[in-house]
Amino acid sequence: MILKVDGKIPREILERLIKKLEEDLNVEVYPTVGKDFTILGLVGDTSVIDIKHVSSFEYVVDVQRIQDPFKRAGRHFKPEDSIIEVGGKVKIGGKDLVMMAGPCSVESEEQLLTIAKAVKKAGANMLRGGVVKPRTSPYAFQGMGMEGIKLMKKAKEETGLPIVCEVMSIEQLHEFGPHLDMIQLGARNMQNFDLLKEVGKTNIPVLLKRGLSATIEEWLMSAEYIMAGGNENVVLCERGIRTYETAYRNVLDLNAVPMLKSKTHLPIVVDPAHGTGKWWMVKDLANAGVAVGAHGLMVEVHHKPEEAFSDGPQSLKPEKFEELMTEVQKVAEIFGKKFF
Amino acid sequence: MILKVDGKIPREILERLIKKLEEDLNVEVYPTVGKDFTILGLVGDTSVIDIKHVSSFEYVVDVQRIQDPFKRAGRHFKPEDSIIEVGGKVKIGGKDLVMMAGPCSVESEEQLLTIAKAVKKAGANMLRGGVVKPRTSPYAFQGMGMEGIKLMKKAKEETGLPIVCEVMSIEQLHEFGPHLDMIQLGARNMQNFDLLKEVGKTNIPVLLKRGLSATIEEWLMSAEYIMAGGNENVVLCERGIRTYETAYRNVLDLNAVPMLKSKTHLPIVVDPAHGTGKWWMVKDLANAGVAVGAHGLMVEVHHKPEEAFSDGPQSLKPEKFEELMTEVQKVAEIFGKKFF
Amino acid sequence: MILKVDGKIPREILERLIKKLEEDLNVEVYPTVGKDFTILGLVGDTSVIDIKHVSSFEYVVDVQRIQDPFKRAGRHFKPEDSIIEVGGKVKIGGKDLVMMAGPCSVESEEQLLTIAKAVKKAGANMLRGGVVKPRTSPYAFQGMGMEGIKLMKKAKEETGLPIVCEVMSIEQLHEFGPHLDMIQLGARNMQNFDLLKEVGKTNIPVLLKRGLSATIEEWLMSAEYIMAGGNENVVLCERGIRTYETAYRNVLDLNAVPMLKSKTHLPIVVDPAHGTGKWWMVKDLANAGVAVGAHGLMVEVHHKPEEAFSDGPQSLKPEKFEELMTEVQKVAEIFGKKFF
Amino acid sequence: MILKVDGKIPREILERLIKKLEEDLNVEVYPTVGKDFTILGLVGDTSVIDIKHVSSFEYVVDVQRIQDPFKRAGRHFKPEDSIIEVGGKVKIGGKDLVMMAGPCSVESEEQLLTIAKAVKKAGANMLRGGVVKPRTSPYAFQGMGMEGIKLMKKAKEETGLPIVCEVMSIEQLHEFGPHLDMIQLGARNMQNFDLLKEVGKTNIPVLLKRGLSATIEEWLMSAEYIMAGGNENVVLCERGIRTYETAYRNVLDLNAVPMLKSKTHLPIVVDPAHGTGKWWMVKDLANAGVAVGAHGLMVEVHHKPEEAFSDGPQSLKPEKFEELMTEVQKVAEIFGKKFF
């Protein structure tokens, strides 16, 4: 950690500051005296130091981290790739890619089973489906709840696909969690810290979506929250970020994939449906997601998108999903990977 | 609501679509046929229509709202300004301005009482103080919890100031809520919809902070969630938005104040501390906040910012806070307002 | 075009407004009367209507385009893909992909020829190299100017590769243009309208980079400026947009590729070097760029990046560039394309 | 300047790097060896070092500036506020505030004189008016050119107000410049470096608008370009930045005012018309601009905004402008300032 200190600091205050830093933070401090500023280099385990705390000292103008603030999530902590096992079948993080497909919302048994069978047939290896929906409007469909979980379990029985559903609160975590192979934490809950802590106490695999305008560092700190509690089964999901551009719903940030791979050992999945908001862009971005090195994809499929209760505009029809699977498989092969 | 439909739509499908819209959504549909596109104007109560649902119909290229999607929060629904009463004393939304001041985090009795008395003396009319903190890092100070609530109540007894504290979960809402004059929902929880719904079932006044990258519309939809449940005591708090600029923590969006006043009857408070992240910028932006027409301010004060457990860099010392109060009072007077 | 008009508009003013619109703008106007608002649908050639002009009429609350504001650049104007020929050899826009590679800045004959031969050998089909540089600091290297153009021509003679260089002003356009196979307009000049107009008077192929925070629509309007002058040889280059994320220099917006392909017939090239700012991310994003459907790539190569006068951190060494070529070729083949 | 170097760097390469830095850059280098990284502190005049150059050395992971990269524009270079004299009358930068008012575009003699007299009467002390317009569309009104300059001079004769007009190219600078009291460089030209250099060779006062998504640092570097050429008469103009919010045209960034005042001695003017894009928001933000400490305002006024050739939606009618002047004067007085 680097502290930029105003050069006007009196000598005795500088000495007192250095002493305080060394004692309070258990680090060694190396000063470099420049013309207008003095630089203090802090050596030791600075990942747990609160940058805001250190910024408040008088004469301290700026503080920069040198070490990433996450530990368990960091590649320096665990150099080899993590492989997260889901439902005793799917392994996320290695050469085998995961395809999580299914409807945005679970709406009925007929709807879910139709779609589940279609995605299974096309080559998906996990089934997604929302039973509670973070809807902007209180007047929009809010999801089937526990009734939907039962349908997801039924679909699992029929297809053999492990299932992933979003949970939005601690209560839902406890209610739905035991029935699921993986839980999803949505973009709007990426910094719901109480929920993250509670998830950390379980050992259920987690798909942690990036917040709408979360930085890479904040995202990894949210993973750290879960891992600090003991649950190391975290998979990251890039789903587009908010920018000034209005031509699409979000901008899918594929830069995030290689950057994350350099910083963390956790696997990364790409969601081109939310990342674009338009079904006719999904296949192209899915191909790009595999080409850039993601460990898997999440795609929304609906057999009647115009009747979908949510996110119809970004859902693929089953026949389009099949086309997508055919193409992404070919891209994967180039890189020695496959959807198994 | 306006639907932009591809001009290539066959006549009978267009007719079926219009019929379906009229029946399902209980609206009248008026088509305008252009060269490349046909426009369908939907007349009726379109505020409850789900834009994503309508976007999914085949040939529908784009959907634009004409009516705002919020009802209870909207000025068209209630033209006169709402005035929210807090703690039987403070009225937010009229000519009297509110100043919520206090430490970012409650740290100890000595700390809280010192600061509470100082802000009271300088003219604040509400006391703020966090007992649970949404910290990016799991290793940072997480707040005193219920112990802190007790200290806040003690500070209220000694100063007479109504108190406001953040709650981050449904559990905390039920635990802390009954002891508070106002609850704060933080930026990271603006779209924690389950929490919003639960807050809607109480009648405790709520300070609803804008999300880090929330649009005006999303923010008002979150207010709508609370109001739809029956709790109409919502005060909005602008606290800066996330942009590309790194010279400050956030960009305080003062455009939001007149825009909100045109769209909603709810009061608006400005938080220049989070909006800048730097204590030496707070006074200037507080002045601007009053000048632009806000109904009040929220400011962080700490007698020893360099020892603060959180957000020290943006906390004012009591003497600086006094200066701020003197200036903002003068600005308020010009507009016929006062901090009472 | 859709005008949202306040429902409180008096009947005779509404009639006058409609008449004025029909006469001034040569369109037909179809009103739809709702509860709070009246909608006016304008039918005719609205692409040339100035949205700001129409927005200024009293009672007009909002104006939305239905038709895209560009004409010559639009796919509705010319449905089939444009293929731009460069240097009598390279064709951009079809099944053959273009690879423009070379140093960020031309620094010396030895440097340029070394790199030119290396990229030619690895399979590049165009040579890039800056002789004037848009540098943030007036104290940074500003480029070799005409001296550099001569070196580029020499490199062309030795390798046979057509050459592309940036021009930053009308003067440079006239000085450098006649020597070049293609000119590049940089991100900072995307809305240098006087320069765009002047480029429109030539028939030199243009690589038009997206502005740092330009929307898709603004970008296509800049292409329109050039095309309106008579120069239809425009190639678009996505080079990353500015967001709140600081982990990389920009966010490469690959969503732009399919979106542009739906709106325009012009070819699109992706620049993963500027889009990331980090050499070790370039290959992954180059693969993604081809997978998402771009018509080519632009990549910076330097044999001694640590001695480069500009953008060293995002330049590949020749051996890394060879690896990249090998991989992107394989990705291209899947989609029936090749770098010829 | 701080270099973060990978701890895996071999000892002899580290030593060579330090030697090279000291020799090439004329600085002293102080290393601090941490667990995973070594920090090199560079002491000396680092403001002219190219951050990209230094970033390219092998093993260098990151580079951070400690010293701001601007010199002449920096407050450390000239601690006292600069006061820029315009037209022998107006002084920008001290206790007297400037109000630049007038139409967005000069359209006719009748239009300009009517507006010029109205703003003069209401208390404006400079006249603005565009004769060339940076229009997104090639089909929109492009300005009157030299004809407009003549009208501006006539309006100056009649009202005595110094005049400011935008120039968009070097050619226009030479054509219009000698007739103007101040030239404006628009947001889209903030990084038109060739134009900046040419302006630097004159001594005409310059109003330098912030780019649509320019950082504070980039903006000051553009001022530095002009000043490096010898023209120190630079006034900065905050005119709103681009964000994700679509409720208004831009977000006026008033944080910029105190931040700029800490970093530079140059005066700052606020433009609430472009900063909001809506005439009914202008007065509130003008008040905020004065309250936050700006040295003046720029406002668009039009007597018939619905007939304006550009930016009608953000132009005030003369009677609204008078109201604005009355209010901003009162706000100014509180801070011991006045519009003279």
XYZ file of C-alpha atoms in Angstrom, chain B:
340
model
C -47.372 3.306 -24.779
C -46.019 3.208 -28.316
C -45.166 0.002 -30.188
C -42.920 0.285 -33.215
C -43.848 -2.611 -35.504
C -41.892 -3.761 -38.544
C -43.707 -2.615 -41.679
C -43.303 -6.105 -43.140
C -45.882 -7.524 -40.725
C -48.645 -9.319 -42.660
C -52.006 -7.633 -42.384
C -53.742 -10.481 -40.571
C -50.991 -10.792 -37.975
C -51.195 -7.069 -37.327
C -54.905 -7.353 -36.792
C -54.463 -10.315 -34.471
C -51.795 -8.428 -32.515
C -54.044 -5.396 -32.084
C -56.907 -7.575 -30.924
C -54.673 -9.411 -28.471
C -53.309 -6.163 -27.053
C -56.789 -4.741 -26.598
C -58.076 -7.865 -24.896
C -55.086 -8.798 -22.739
C -54.070 -5.325 -21.656
C -57.406 -3.578 -21.536
C -56.291 -0.681 -23.753
C -57.406 0.865 -27.000
C -54.937 0.592 -29.880
C -54.535 3.239 -32.604
C -52.308 2.310 -35.558
C -50.368 4.780 -37.717
C -48.922 3.231 -40.865
C -45.561 4.632 -42.022
C -43.205 3.635 -44.800
C -40.951 1.211 -42.946
C -42.798 0.881 -39.665
C -46.302 0.847 -38.260
C -46.816 2.626 -34.957
C -49.371 1.342 -32.470
C -50.472 3.875 -29.858
C -51.905 2.200 -26.736
C -54.415 4.322 -24.829
C -55.565 3.444 -21.308
C -53.770 2.640 -18.056
C -50.434 1.486 -19.478
C -48.439 2.103 -16.309
C -48.907 -1.516 -15.228
C -47.965 -3.037 -18.596
C -44.677 -4.911 -18.567
C -42.545 -3.408 -21.309
C -40.577 -6.636 -21.731
C -43.719 -8.659 -22.227
C -44.963 -6.444 -25.026
C -41.488 -6.295 -26.600
C -41.518 -10.021 -27.227
C -44.283 -10.141 -29.809
C -43.090 -10.989 -33.276
C -42.515 -7.975 -35.548
C -42.435 -5.601 -32.544
C -39.140 -3.747 -32.936
C -39.290 -1.339 -30.033
C -41.594 -0.191 -27.242
C -41.599 3.268 -25.655
C -43.472 4.363 -22.581
C -45.458 7.575 -22.795
C -46.811 7.409 -19.267
C -44.395 7.017 -16.344
C -44.568 3.466 -14.935
C -45.020 4.632 -11.322
C -48.387 5.595 -9.907
C -48.421 6.379 -6.182
C -45.012 8.035 -6.392
C -46.039 10.144 -9.381
C -46.987 13.789 -9.315
C -49.793 13.132 -11.790
C -51.253 10.884 -9.092
C -50.841 13.448 -6.280
C -50.014 16.957 -7.541
C -49.208 18.653 -4.231
C -45.867 18.136 -2.436
C -45.813 15.412 0.201
C -44.618 16.391 3.649
C -43.210 13.514 5.671
C -43.276 13.853 9.441
C -40.399 12.288 11.355
C -40.302 11.720 15.102
C -43.267 14.004 15.661
C -41.045 17.015 15.108
C -39.352 17.284 11.785
C -41.359 17.829 8.632
C -39.558 17.012 5.396
C -40.852 18.380 2.117
C -41.994 21.931 2.792
C -40.347 25.269 3.487
C -38.492 23.951 6.508
C -35.335 22.121 5.545
C -33.948 19.077 7.276
C -30.298 18.629 8.256
C -29.434 15.045 9.142
C -25.959 15.020 10.632
C -23.834 12.623 12.619
C -21.087 10.059 12.296
C -20.908 7.558 9.475
C -20.642 4.735 12.036
C -21.623 4.638 15.685
C -18.410 3.641 17.438
C -18.831 4.350 21.158
C -20.970 6.282 23.585
C -18.345 8.969 24.011
C -17.957 9.364 20.254
C -21.662 9.462 19.497
C -22.670 11.841 22.286
C -19.839 14.235 21.506
C -20.847 14.412 17.884
C -24.602 14.465 18.568
C -24.275 17.452 20.877
C -22.022 19.244 18.433
C -24.388 18.848 15.474
C -27.405 19.785 17.611
C -25.623 22.937 18.749
C -24.735 23.842 15.171
C -28.359 23.549 14.087
C -28.943 20.003 12.835
C -32.488 18.726 13.351
C -31.900 15.005 12.919
C -29.139 12.633 14.025
C -27.740 10.036 11.666
C -25.416 7.158 12.573
C -24.777 3.726 11.081
C -24.919 0.611 13.256
C -24.613 -1.806 10.354
C -22.382 -0.921 7.440
C -22.489 -2.178 3.855
C -18.728 -2.649 3.582
C -17.103 -3.794 0.361
C -14.680 -5.953 2.360
C -15.700 -8.729 4.740
C -12.640 -7.813 6.795
C -13.743 -4.203 7.458
C -15.696 -2.975 10.515
C -19.273 -4.179 10.133
C -20.997 -1.994 12.739
C -22.121 -2.246 16.383
C -25.596 -3.602 15.650
C -28.199 -3.440 18.407
C -25.624 -2.027 20.788
C -25.368 0.959 18.485
C -29.143 1.376 18.325
C -29.172 1.733 22.109
C -26.531 4.441 21.896
C -28.535 6.249 19.212
C -31.573 6.200 21.499
C -29.490 7.590 24.313
C -28.211 10.354 22.057
C -31.805 11.106 21.111
C -32.763 11.429 24.772
C -29.903 13.805 25.446
C -30.339 16.008 22.384
C -33.992 15.615 21.429
C -32.992 14.908 17.822
C -35.004 12.263 15.934
C -32.740 9.461 14.744
C -32.183 7.717 11.408
C -30.187 4.492 10.914
C -29.647 2.214 7.953
C -31.122 -1.284 7.874
C -29.742 -3.836 5.451
C -32.081 -6.804 5.853
C -35.600 -7.774 6.818
C -34.282 -9.095 10.095
C -32.648 -5.752 10.936
C -35.802 -3.927 9.884
C -37.786 -5.798 12.511
C -35.055 -5.564 15.146
C -34.062 -1.908 14.739
C -37.181 -0.412 13.162
C -39.316 0.015 16.284
C -36.550 2.047 17.945
C -36.030 4.459 15.067
C -37.733 7.622 13.848
C -36.656 6.931 10.298
C -34.930 4.066 8.555
C -32.421 4.467 5.785
C -32.210 2.100 2.817
C -28.725 2.358 1.351
C -27.649 2.644 -2.271
C -26.778 -1.044 -2.464
C -30.249 -2.025 -1.265
C -32.273 0.295 -3.487
C -33.313 -2.729 -5.520
C -33.437 -5.266 -2.710
C -37.072 -5.794 -3.585
C -37.918 -8.190 -0.752
C -36.675 -5.624 1.747
C -38.612 -2.847 -0.005
C -41.810 -4.863 0.205
C -41.307 -5.511 3.907
C -40.635 -1.827 4.561
C -43.862 -1.144 2.696
C -45.778 -3.081 5.338
C -44.608 -0.740 8.127
C -45.374 2.941 8.451
C -41.884 4.023 9.479
C -40.559 6.972 7.436
C -37.909 5.811 4.970
C -34.899 7.568 3.514
C -34.416 5.819 0.179
C -30.948 6.392 -1.229
C -30.380 6.257 -4.959
C -28.506 3.211 -6.213
C -24.946 3.689 -7.491
C -26.089 3.638 -11.077
C -29.855 3.786 -10.733
C -31.890 5.819 -13.180
C -34.472 8.305 -11.957
C -37.163 5.913 -13.159
C -35.754 2.883 -11.341
C -35.409 4.933 -8.176
C -39.030 6.019 -8.299
C -40.070 2.427 -9.008
C -38.311 1.421 -5.777
C -40.281 4.129 -3.948
C -43.349 2.683 -5.628
C -42.559 -0.753 -4.172
C -42.676 0.722 -0.672
C -45.754 2.818 -1.350
C -47.600 -0.045 -3.046
C -47.409 -1.851 0.302
C -49.069 1.060 2.053
C -46.132 3.059 3.457
C -46.233 6.476 1.830
C -43.568 8.063 4.048
C -40.759 7.975 1.550
C -37.981 10.581 1.274
C -35.528 10.281 -1.625
C -31.797 10.856 -1.105
C -29.435 11.764 -3.952
C -25.947 10.556 -2.988
C -23.938 10.641 -6.185
C -23.781 8.324 -9.153
C -21.013 6.230 -10.600
C -19.298 7.619 -13.699
C -15.956 7.284 -15.466
C -14.480 10.175 -13.414
C -11.980 9.047 -10.776
C -11.073 12.407 -9.255
C -13.907 11.967 -6.755
C -15.744 8.974 -5.320
C -19.024 9.733 -7.139
C -20.604 12.552 -9.132
C -23.337 14.273 -7.148
C -26.206 14.516 -9.621
C -27.993 17.755 -8.798
C -29.920 17.578 -12.082
C -31.903 14.911 -10.251
C -33.473 17.440 -7.895
C -35.540 19.515 -10.358
C -36.228 16.410 -12.451
C -37.588 14.528 -9.435
C -39.654 17.532 -8.405
C -41.336 17.440 -11.801
C -42.073 13.729 -11.615
C -42.872 13.071 -7.951
C -44.451 14.683 -4.921
C -41.928 13.032 -2.591
C -39.264 15.151 -0.822
C -35.597 15.025 -1.866
C -32.543 15.220 0.377
C -28.959 15.629 -0.888
C -25.922 13.844 0.579
C -22.782 15.764 -0.427
C -20.502 13.562 1.679
C -21.049 10.362 -0.321
C -21.580 12.464 -3.423
C -17.961 13.614 -3.335
C -16.082 11.382 -0.886
C -13.933 14.315 0.207
C -14.651 16.425 3.291
C -13.226 19.604 1.768
C -15.778 19.469 -1.045
C -18.809 18.915 1.205
C -19.631 22.529 2.070
C -19.603 23.741 -1.537
C -21.869 20.946 -2.665
C -24.165 21.393 0.346
C -24.627 25.014 -0.706
C -25.351 23.860 -4.238
C -27.827 21.269 -2.964
C -29.861 23.902 -1.152
C -29.601 26.314 -4.087
C -30.896 23.710 -6.518
C -33.976 23.218 -4.392
C -33.470 20.125 -2.210
C -35.627 19.703 0.901
C -32.660 18.957 3.102
C -29.153 17.630 3.491
C -27.406 14.666 5.029
C -23.854 15.266 6.236
C -21.270 13.147 8.029
C -19.550 14.672 11.047
C -16.755 13.190 13.141
C -14.695 14.844 15.835
C -11.677 12.669 15.016
C -12.066 11.665 11.355
C -8.647 10.016 11.262
C -9.873 7.549 13.864
C -13.247 6.949 12.255
C -14.112 3.304 11.590
C -15.557 4.191 8.179
C -15.753 7.044 5.692
C -13.392 9.285 7.618
C -12.205 11.052 4.436
C -15.647 12.511 3.846
C -16.501 13.490 7.430
C -16.435 17.101 8.596
C -15.024 18.140 11.935
C -17.621 19.877 14.140
C -16.140 23.329 13.528
C -16.322 22.826 9.761
C -19.891 21.635 10.155
C -20.766 24.872 11.966
C -19.356 26.880 9.084
C -21.409 24.798 6.670
C -24.599 25.387 8.683
C -23.986 29.142 8.667
C -23.603 29.210 4.903
C -26.435 26.863 3.930
C -28.808 28.829 6.165
C -28.032 31.966 4.168
C -28.576 30.187 0.873
C -31.858 28.758 2.178
C -33.126 32.189 3.187
C -32.853 33.481 -0.368
C -35.367 30.883 -1.393
C -37.652 31.611 1.550
C -36.614 28.459 3.366
C -34.931 27.723 6.655
C -33.437 24.930 8.760
C -35.744 25.258 11.758
